[in-house]
Short mmCIF file of C-alpha atoms in Angstrom, two decimals:
data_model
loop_
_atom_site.label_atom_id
_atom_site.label_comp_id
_atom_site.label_asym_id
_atom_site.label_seq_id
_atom_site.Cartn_x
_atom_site.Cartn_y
_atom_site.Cartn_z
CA UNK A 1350 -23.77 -25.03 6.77
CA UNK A 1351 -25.91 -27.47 4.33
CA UNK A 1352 -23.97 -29.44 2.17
CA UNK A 1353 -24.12 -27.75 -1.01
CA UNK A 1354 -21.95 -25.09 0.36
CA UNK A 1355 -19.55 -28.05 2.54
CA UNK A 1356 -19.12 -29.61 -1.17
CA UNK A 1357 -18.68 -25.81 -2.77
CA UNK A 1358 -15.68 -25.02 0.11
CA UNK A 1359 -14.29 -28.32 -0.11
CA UNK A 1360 -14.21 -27.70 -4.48
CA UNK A 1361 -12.51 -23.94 -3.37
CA UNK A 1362 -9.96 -25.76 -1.22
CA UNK A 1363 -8.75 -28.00 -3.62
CA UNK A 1364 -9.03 -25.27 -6.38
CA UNK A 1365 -11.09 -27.90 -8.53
CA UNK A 1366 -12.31 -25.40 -11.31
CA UNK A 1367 -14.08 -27.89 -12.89
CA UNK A 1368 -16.08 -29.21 -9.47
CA UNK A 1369 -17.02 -25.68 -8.82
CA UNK A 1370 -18.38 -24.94 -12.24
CA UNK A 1371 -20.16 -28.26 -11.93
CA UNK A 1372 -21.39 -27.29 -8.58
CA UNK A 1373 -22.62 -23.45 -9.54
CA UNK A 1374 -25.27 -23.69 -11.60
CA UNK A 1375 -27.34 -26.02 -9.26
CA UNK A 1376 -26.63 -23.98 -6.84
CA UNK A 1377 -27.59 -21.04 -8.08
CA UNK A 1378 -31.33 -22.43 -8.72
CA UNK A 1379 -31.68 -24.17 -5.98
CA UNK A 1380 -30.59 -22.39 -2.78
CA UNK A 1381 -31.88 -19.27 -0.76
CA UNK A 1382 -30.62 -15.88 -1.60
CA UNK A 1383 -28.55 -15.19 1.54
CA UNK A 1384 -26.82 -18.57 0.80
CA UNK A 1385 -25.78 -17.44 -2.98
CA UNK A 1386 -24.64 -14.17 -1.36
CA UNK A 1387 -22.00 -16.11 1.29
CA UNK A 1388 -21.01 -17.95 -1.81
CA UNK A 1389 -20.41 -14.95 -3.60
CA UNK A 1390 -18.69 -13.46 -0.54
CA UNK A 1391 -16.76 -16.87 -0.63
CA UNK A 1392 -15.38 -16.80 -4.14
CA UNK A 1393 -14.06 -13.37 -3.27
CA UNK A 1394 -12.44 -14.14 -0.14
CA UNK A 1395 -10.75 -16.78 -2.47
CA UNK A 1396 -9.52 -14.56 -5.01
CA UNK A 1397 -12.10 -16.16 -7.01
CA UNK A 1398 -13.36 -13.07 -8.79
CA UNK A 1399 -15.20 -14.24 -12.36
CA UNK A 1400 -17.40 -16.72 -10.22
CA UNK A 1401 -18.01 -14.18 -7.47
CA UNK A 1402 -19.06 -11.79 -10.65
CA UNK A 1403 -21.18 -14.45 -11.89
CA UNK A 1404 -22.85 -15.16 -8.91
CA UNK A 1405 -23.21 -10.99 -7.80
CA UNK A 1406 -24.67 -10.91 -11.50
CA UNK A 1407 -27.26 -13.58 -10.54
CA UNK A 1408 -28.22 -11.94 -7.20
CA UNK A 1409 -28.91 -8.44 -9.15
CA UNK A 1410 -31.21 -10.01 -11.85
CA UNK A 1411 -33.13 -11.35 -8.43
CA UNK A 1412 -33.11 -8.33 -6.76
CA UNK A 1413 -32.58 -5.17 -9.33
CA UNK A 1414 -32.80 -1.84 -6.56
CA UNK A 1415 -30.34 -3.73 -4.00
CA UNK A 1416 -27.33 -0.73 -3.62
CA UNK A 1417 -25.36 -3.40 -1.92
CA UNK A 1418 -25.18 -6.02 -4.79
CA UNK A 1419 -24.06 -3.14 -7.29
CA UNK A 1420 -21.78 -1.84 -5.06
CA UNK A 1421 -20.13 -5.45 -4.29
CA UNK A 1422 -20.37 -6.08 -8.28
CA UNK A 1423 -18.41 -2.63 -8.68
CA UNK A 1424 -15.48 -3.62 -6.32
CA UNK A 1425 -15.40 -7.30 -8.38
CA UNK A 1426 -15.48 -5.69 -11.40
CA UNK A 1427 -12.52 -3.14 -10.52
CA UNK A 1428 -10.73 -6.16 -9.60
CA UNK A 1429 -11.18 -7.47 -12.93
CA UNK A 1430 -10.51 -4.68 -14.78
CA UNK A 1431 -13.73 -3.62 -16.06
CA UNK A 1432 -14.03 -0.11 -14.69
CA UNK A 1433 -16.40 1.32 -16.95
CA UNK A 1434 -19.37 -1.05 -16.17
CA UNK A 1435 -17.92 -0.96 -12.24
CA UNK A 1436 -18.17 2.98 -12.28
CA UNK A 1437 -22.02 2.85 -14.07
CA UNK A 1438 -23.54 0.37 -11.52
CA UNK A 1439 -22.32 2.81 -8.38
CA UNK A 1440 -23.21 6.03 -10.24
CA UNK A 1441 -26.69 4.17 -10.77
CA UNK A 1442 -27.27 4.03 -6.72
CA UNK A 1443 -29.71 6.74 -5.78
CA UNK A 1444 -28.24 9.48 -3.27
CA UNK A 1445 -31.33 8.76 -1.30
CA UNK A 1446 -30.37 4.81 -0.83
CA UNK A 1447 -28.25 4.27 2.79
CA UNK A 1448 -25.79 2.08 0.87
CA UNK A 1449 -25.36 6.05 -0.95
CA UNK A 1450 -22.59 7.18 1.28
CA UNK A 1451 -20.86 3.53 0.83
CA UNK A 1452 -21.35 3.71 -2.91
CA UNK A 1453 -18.95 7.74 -2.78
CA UNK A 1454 -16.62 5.98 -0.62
CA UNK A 1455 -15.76 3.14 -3.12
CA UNK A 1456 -15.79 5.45 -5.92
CA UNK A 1457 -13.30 7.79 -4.09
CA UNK A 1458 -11.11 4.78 -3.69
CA UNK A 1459 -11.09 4.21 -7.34
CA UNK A 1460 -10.11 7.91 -8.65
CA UNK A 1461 -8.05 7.91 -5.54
CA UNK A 1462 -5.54 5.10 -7.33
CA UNK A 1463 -5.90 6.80 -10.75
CA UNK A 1464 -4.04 9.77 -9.11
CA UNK A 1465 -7.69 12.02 -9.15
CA UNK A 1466 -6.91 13.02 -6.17
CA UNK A 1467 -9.50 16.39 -6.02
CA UNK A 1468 -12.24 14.07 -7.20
CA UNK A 1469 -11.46 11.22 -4.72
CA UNK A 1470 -11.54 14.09 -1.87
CA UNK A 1471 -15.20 15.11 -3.25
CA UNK A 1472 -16.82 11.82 -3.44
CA UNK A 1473 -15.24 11.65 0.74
CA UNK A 1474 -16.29 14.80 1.50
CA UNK A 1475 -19.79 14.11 0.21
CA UNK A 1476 -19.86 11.06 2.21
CA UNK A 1477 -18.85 12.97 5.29
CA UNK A 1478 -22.02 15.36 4.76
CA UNK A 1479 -24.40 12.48 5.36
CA UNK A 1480 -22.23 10.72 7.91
CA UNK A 1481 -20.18 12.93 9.51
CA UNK A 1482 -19.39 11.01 12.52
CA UNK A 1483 -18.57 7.98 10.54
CA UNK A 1484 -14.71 6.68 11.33
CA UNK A 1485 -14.56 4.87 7.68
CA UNK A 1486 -15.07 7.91 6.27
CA UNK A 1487 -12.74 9.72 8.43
CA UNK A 1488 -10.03 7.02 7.87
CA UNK A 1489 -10.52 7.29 4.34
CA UNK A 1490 -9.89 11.03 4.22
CA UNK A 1491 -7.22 10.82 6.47
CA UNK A 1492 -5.45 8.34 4.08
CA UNK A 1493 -5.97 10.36 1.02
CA UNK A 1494 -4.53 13.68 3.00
CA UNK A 1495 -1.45 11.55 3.75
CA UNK A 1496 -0.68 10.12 0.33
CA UNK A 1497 -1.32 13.70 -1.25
CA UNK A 1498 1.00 15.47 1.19
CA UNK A 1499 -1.06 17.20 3.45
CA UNK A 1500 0.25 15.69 6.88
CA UNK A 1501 -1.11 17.86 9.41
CA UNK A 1502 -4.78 17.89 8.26
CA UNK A 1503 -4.06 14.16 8.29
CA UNK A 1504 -2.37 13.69 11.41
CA UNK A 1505 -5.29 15.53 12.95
CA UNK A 1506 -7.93 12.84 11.55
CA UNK A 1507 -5.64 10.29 12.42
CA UNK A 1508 -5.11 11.77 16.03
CA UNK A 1509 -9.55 11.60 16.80
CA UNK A 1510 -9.40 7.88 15.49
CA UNK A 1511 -6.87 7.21 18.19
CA UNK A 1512 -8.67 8.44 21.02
CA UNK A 1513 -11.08 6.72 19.92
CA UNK A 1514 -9.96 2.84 19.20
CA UNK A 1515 -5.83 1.63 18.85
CA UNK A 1516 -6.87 -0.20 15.05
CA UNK A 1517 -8.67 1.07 11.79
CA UNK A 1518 -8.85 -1.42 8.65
CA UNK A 1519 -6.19 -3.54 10.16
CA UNK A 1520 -3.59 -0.84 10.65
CA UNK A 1521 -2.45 0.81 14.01
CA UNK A 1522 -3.02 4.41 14.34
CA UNK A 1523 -0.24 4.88 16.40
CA UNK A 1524 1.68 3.23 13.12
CA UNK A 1525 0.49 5.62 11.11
CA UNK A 1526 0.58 8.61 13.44
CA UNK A 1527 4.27 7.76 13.28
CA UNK A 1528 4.43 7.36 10.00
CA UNK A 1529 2.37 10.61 9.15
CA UNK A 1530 4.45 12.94 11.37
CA UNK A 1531 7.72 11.40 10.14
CA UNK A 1532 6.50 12.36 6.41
CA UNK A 1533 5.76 15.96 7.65
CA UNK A 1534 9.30 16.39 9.26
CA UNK A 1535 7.84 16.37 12.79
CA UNK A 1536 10.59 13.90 14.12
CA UNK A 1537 10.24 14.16 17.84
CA UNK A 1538 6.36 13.83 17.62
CA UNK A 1539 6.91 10.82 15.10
CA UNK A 1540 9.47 9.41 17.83
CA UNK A 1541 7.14 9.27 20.50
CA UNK A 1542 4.53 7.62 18.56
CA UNK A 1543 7.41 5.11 16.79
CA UNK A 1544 8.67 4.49 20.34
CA UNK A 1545 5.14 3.80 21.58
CA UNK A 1546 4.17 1.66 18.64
CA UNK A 1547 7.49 -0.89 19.50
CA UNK A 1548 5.89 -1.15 23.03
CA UNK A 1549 3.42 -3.47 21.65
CA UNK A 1550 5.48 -4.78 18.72
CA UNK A 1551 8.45 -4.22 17.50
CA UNK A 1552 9.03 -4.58 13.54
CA UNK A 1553 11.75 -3.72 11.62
CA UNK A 1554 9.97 -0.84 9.71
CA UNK A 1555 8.90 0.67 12.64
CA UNK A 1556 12.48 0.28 14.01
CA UNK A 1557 13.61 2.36 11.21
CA UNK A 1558 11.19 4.55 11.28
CA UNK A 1559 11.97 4.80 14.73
CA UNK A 1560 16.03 5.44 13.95
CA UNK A 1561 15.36 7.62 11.05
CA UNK A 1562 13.36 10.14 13.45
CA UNK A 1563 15.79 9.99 16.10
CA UNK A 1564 18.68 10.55 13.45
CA UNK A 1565 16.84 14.19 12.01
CA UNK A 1566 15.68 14.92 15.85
CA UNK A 1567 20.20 14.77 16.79
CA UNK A 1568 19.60 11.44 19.20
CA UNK A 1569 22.19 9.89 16.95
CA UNK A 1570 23.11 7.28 20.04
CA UNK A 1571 19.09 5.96 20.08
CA UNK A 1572 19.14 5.68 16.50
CA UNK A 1573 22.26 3.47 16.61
CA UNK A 1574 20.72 1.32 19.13
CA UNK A 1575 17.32 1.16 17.20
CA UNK A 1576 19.59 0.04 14.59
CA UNK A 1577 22.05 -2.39 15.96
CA UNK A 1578 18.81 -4.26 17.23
CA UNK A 1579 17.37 -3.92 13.55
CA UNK A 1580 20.31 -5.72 11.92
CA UNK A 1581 19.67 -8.37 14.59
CA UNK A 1582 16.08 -8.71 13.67
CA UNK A 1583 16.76 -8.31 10.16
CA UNK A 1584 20.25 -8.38 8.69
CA UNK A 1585 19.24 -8.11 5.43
CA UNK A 1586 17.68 -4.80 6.09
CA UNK A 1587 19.51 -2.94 3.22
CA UNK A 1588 19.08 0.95 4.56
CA UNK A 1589 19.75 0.20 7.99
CA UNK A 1590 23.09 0.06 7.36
CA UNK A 1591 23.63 3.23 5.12
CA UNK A 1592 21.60 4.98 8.53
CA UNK A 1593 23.97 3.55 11.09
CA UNK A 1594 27.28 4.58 9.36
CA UNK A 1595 25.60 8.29 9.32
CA UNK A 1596 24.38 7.97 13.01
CA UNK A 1597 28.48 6.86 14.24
CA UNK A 1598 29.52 9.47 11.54
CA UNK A 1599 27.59 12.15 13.41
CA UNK A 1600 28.65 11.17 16.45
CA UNK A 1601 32.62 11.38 15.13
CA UNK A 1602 33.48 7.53 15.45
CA UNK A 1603 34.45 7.70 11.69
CA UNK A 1604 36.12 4.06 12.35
CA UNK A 1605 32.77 2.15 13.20
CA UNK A 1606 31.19 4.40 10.75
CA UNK A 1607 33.43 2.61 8.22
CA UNK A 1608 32.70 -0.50 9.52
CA UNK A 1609 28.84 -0.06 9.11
CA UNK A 1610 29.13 1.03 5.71
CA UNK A 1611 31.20 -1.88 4.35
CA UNK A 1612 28.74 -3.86 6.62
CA UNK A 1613 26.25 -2.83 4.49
CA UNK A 1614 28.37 -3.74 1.20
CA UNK A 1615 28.39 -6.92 2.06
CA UNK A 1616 24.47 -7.32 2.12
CA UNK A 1617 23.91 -5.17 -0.66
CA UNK A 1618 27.30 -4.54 -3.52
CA UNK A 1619 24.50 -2.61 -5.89
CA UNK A 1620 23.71 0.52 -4.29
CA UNK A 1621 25.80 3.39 -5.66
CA UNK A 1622 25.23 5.79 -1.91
CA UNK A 1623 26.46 2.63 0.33
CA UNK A 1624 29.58 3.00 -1.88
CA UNK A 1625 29.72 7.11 -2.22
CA UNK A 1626 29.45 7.02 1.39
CA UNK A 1627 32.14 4.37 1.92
CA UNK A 1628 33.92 6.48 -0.11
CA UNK A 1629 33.81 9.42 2.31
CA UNK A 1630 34.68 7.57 5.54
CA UNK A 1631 37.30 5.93 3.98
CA UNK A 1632 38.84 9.62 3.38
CA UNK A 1633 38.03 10.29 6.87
CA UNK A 1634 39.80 7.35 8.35
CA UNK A 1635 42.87 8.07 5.94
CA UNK A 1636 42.70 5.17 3.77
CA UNK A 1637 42.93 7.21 -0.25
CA UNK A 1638 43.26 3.87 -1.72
CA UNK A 1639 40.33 2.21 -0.52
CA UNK A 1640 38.37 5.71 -1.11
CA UNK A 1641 39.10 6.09 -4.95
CA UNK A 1642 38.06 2.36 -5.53
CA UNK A 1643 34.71 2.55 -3.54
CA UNK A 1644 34.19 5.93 -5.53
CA UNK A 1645 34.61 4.13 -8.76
CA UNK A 1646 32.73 1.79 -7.99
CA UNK A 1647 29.93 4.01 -7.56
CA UNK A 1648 30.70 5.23 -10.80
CA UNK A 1649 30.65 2.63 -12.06
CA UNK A 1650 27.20 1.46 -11.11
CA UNK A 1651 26.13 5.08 -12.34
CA UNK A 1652 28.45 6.48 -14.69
CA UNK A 1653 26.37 9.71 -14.17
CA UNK A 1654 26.37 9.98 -10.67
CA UNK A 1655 27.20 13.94 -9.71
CA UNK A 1656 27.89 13.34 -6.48
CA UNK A 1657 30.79 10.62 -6.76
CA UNK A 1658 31.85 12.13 -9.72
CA UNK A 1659 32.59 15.51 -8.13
CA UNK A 1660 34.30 13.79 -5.13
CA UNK A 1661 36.74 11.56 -7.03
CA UNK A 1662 37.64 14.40 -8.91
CA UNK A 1663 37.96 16.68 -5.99
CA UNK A 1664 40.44 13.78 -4.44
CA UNK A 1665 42.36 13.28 -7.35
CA UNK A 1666 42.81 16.97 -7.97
CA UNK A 1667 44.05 17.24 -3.75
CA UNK A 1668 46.52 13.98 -4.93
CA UNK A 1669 47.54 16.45 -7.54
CA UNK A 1670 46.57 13.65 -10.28
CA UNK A 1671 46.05 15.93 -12.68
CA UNK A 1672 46.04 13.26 -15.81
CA UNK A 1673 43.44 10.79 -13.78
CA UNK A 1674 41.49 13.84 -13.42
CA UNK A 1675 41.36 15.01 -17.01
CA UNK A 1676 40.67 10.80 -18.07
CA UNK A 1677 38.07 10.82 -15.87
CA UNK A 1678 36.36 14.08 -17.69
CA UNK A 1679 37.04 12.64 -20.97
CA UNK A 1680 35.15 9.28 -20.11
CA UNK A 1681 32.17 11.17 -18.63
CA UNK A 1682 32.57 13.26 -22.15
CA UNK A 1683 32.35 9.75 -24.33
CA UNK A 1684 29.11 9.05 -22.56
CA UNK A 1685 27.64 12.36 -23.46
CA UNK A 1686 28.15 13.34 -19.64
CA UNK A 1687 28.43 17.35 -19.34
CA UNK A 1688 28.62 18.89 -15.49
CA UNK A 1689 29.89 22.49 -15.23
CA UNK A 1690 30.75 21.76 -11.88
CA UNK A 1691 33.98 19.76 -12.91
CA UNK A 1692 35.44 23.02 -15.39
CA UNK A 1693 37.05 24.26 -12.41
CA UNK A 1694 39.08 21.10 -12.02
CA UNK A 1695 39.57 20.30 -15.61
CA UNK A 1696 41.27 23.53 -16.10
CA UNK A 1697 43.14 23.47 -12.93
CA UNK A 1698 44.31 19.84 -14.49
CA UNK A 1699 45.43 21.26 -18.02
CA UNK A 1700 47.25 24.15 -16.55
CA UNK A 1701 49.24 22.15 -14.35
CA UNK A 1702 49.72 19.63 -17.40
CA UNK A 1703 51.09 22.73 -19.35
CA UNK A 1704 48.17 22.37 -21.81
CA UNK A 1705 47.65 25.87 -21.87
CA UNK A 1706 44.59 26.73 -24.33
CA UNK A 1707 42.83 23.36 -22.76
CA UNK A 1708 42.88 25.39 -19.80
CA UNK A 1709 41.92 28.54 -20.31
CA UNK A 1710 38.87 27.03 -22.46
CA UNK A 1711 37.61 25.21 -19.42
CA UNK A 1712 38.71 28.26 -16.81
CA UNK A 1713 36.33 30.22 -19.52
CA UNK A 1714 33.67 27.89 -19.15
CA UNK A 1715 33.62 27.50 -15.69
CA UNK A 1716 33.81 31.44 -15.09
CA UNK A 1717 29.97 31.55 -16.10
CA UNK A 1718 28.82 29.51 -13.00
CA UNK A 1719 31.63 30.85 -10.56
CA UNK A 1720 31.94 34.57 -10.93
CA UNK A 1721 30.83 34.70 -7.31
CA UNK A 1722 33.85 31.88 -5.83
CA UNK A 1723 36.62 33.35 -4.56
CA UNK A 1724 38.79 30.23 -4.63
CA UNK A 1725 38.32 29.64 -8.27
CA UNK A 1726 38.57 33.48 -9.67
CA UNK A 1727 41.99 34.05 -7.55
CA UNK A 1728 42.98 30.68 -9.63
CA UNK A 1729 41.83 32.06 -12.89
CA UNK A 1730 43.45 35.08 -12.43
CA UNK A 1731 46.55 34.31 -11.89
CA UNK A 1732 46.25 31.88 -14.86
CA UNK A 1733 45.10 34.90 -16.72
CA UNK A 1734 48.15 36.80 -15.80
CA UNK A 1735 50.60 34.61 -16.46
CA UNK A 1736 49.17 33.96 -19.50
CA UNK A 1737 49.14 37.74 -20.44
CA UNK A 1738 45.13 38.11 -20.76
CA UNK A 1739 45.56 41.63 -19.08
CA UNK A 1740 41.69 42.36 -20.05
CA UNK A 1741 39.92 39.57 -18.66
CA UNK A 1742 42.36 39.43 -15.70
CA UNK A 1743 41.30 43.11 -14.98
CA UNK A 1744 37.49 41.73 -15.36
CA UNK A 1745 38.06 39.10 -13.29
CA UNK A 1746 39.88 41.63 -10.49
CA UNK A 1747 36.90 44.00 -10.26
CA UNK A 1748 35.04 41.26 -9.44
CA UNK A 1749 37.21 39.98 -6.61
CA UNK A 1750 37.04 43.47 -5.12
CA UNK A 1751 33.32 43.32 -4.96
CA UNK A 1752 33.17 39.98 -3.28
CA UNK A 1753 36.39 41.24 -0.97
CA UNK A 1754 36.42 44.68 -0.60
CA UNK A 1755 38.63 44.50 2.35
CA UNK A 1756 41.79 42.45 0.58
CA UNK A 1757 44.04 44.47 -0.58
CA UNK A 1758 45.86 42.49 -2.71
CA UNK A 1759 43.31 42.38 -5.91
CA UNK A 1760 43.05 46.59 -5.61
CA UNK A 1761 46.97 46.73 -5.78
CA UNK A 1762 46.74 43.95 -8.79
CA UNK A 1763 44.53 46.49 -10.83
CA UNK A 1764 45.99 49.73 -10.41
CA UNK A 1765 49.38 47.71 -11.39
CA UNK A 1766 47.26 46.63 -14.44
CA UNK A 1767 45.82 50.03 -15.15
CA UNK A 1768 49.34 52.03 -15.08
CA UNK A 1769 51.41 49.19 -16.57
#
């Protein structure tokens, strides 16, 4: 190394902006061209992008046909945001140059991040044409298939790269094979390849990779272990715990499920499902109180949240807390929150409050979306009966014979309604 380029690294080391501006202009006059080049390969590995531009710049007024220097220039000049001028120096490389193929793979990666995905898969498959054997190439397509969706042509690519050598572009392809057959649903296959990945080295995403596949593949007891050694590695680990408390859950140890969950509260008090679920297994474990305030407090973090919404109503309505139930729908109301879901329960609520034309409003509401429940229409009518709606309690009966044709009871309800 002479000692322009010691004094140049030394300047880069100490960030000295003003020593390496000092330094670059003798140095681009007065040393060889392969020397300005591992400067300007040294400003980029520095994050030093306008000086690597400069000095690319400099090399291409040297040398105008070199594809590489354009193509190096492009990538500097997509890290600086100047796409336009990036995109014209690779569409300027002749398709006859060897750098050609190179030049189609950078310009896939670019429409590839501006979400052009069809155009991104031309530019590879051109590439592939000339160099068909090429594993860049293949690794590049095989990443595009993945982040577009299309797993098994991806998993395939990735599958020939891993007979072939255990790292691409400083990722393991038995990572990714993992990762690629866990997005595709293929849990056992992603197991194998998560459980051969730890092996070598065990991090916490492929731990929960690893647990997450095991979970959908019903090995709840090795995802619990994956995950009891993830909290160890990584306590902070915020959807490890939400995982665990399903894994004991499945397994019908509600208790320890409980204990995960509120595990997991204490690491993280801001996610609405670690509370929903807390909610749940505190219902299952018999403890109402502790329920209703966890499911509140989901609510509270998401006032629109269906899901905790519909089971604090659905507990309150069991309690028989019929006014809790209709304050609850009135605050979701004040926030403009409207969920047919809830009629049924709001006009269960009213009638038992003896707020008659409340309820029968919401039981007519609700009838739109539940003309095929049984539960709700016997509810409704009997409401309707008692309230003397003989009409719509004879609608409502037809309809209960065609969803029970073999219960008696609603036949004998509408004759007595047709010869009253």
């Amino acid at each position: 190394m002479n000692n322009a380029m010691t004094e140049m690294m030394h300047a880069l080391e100490q960030g000295d902006l003003a020593l390496i501006d000092q330094l670059l202009e003798t140095f681009l006059t007065k040393e060889l061209p392969e020397d300005i080049y591992a400067l300007a390969e040294l400003f980029m590995q520095y994050g030093y992008m306008k000086e690597a531009n400069h000095v690319l710049e400099h090399l291409q007024f040297l040398f105008p046909e070199e594809a590489q220097l354009k193509i190096d220039r492009a990538n500097v000049l997509m890290e600086l945001g100047d796409e336009d001028e990036a995109l014209e120096l690779l569409l300027a490389i002749d398709e006859t140059s060897a750098e050609y193929p190179q030049a189609l793979l950078v310009l896939a990666d670019y429409y590839q991040m501006q979400g052009l995905f069809e155009v991104a898969e031309k530019r590879i498959n051109e590439a592939l044409s000339l160099l068909p054997d090429e594993p860049l190439l293949q690794f590049a397509k095989a990443e595009l298939l993945f982040e577009t969706g299309r797993f098994l042509e991806a998993a395939r690519l990735y599958e020939e790269l891993h007979a072939q050598q255990n790292e691409f572009a400083g990722i393991r392809l038995v990572e990714r094979l993992a990762e690629v057959y866990r997005a595709g649903a293929a849990y056992e296959t992603a197991l194998d390849y998560y459980v051969e990945a730890l092996e070598d080295e065990v991090k916490p995403d492929m731990l929960f990779g690893a647990a997450y596949a095991a979970f959908q593949s019903q090995k709840y007891e090795m995802a619990i272990k994956q995950l009891e050694e993830l909290k160890e590695l990584d306590p902070d680990y915020f959807s490890a715990y939400l995982l665990l408390a399903e894994s004991y859950a499945m397994m019908e140890d509600n208790q320890k499920a409980y204990t995960a969950i509120m595990e997991g509260l204490k690491r993280d008090e801001y996610d609405k499902t670690l509370f929903l679920f807390a909610g749940k297994m505190a219902l299952k474990n018999s403890l109402p109180t502790e329920a209703e305030q966890h499911l509140r407090e989901a609510i509270a973090i998401d006032p629109e949240y269906m899901e905790a919404v519909f089971v604090l109503t659905s507990v309150l309505t069991q309690q028989e807390r019929y006014e809790d139930v209709v304050e609850l729908f009135e605050t979701l109301q004040q926030n403009d929150f409207e969920w047919s879901a809830l009629y049924p329960f709001v006009a269960e609520a009213y009638e038992n409050l003896e707020m008659y034309d409340r309820a029968y409003g919401f039981y007519r509401l609700a009838y739109t979306d539940f003309k095929d429940d049984v539960a709700f229409l016997e509810k409704y009518v009997y409401f309707l009966l008692e309230e003397g709606r003989r009409t719509e309690a004879k609608e409502v009966l037809q309809q209960l014979t065609v969803l029970q044709p073999g219960e008696p009871t609603w036949q004998e309800q509408l004759d007595a309604l047709e010869f009253a």
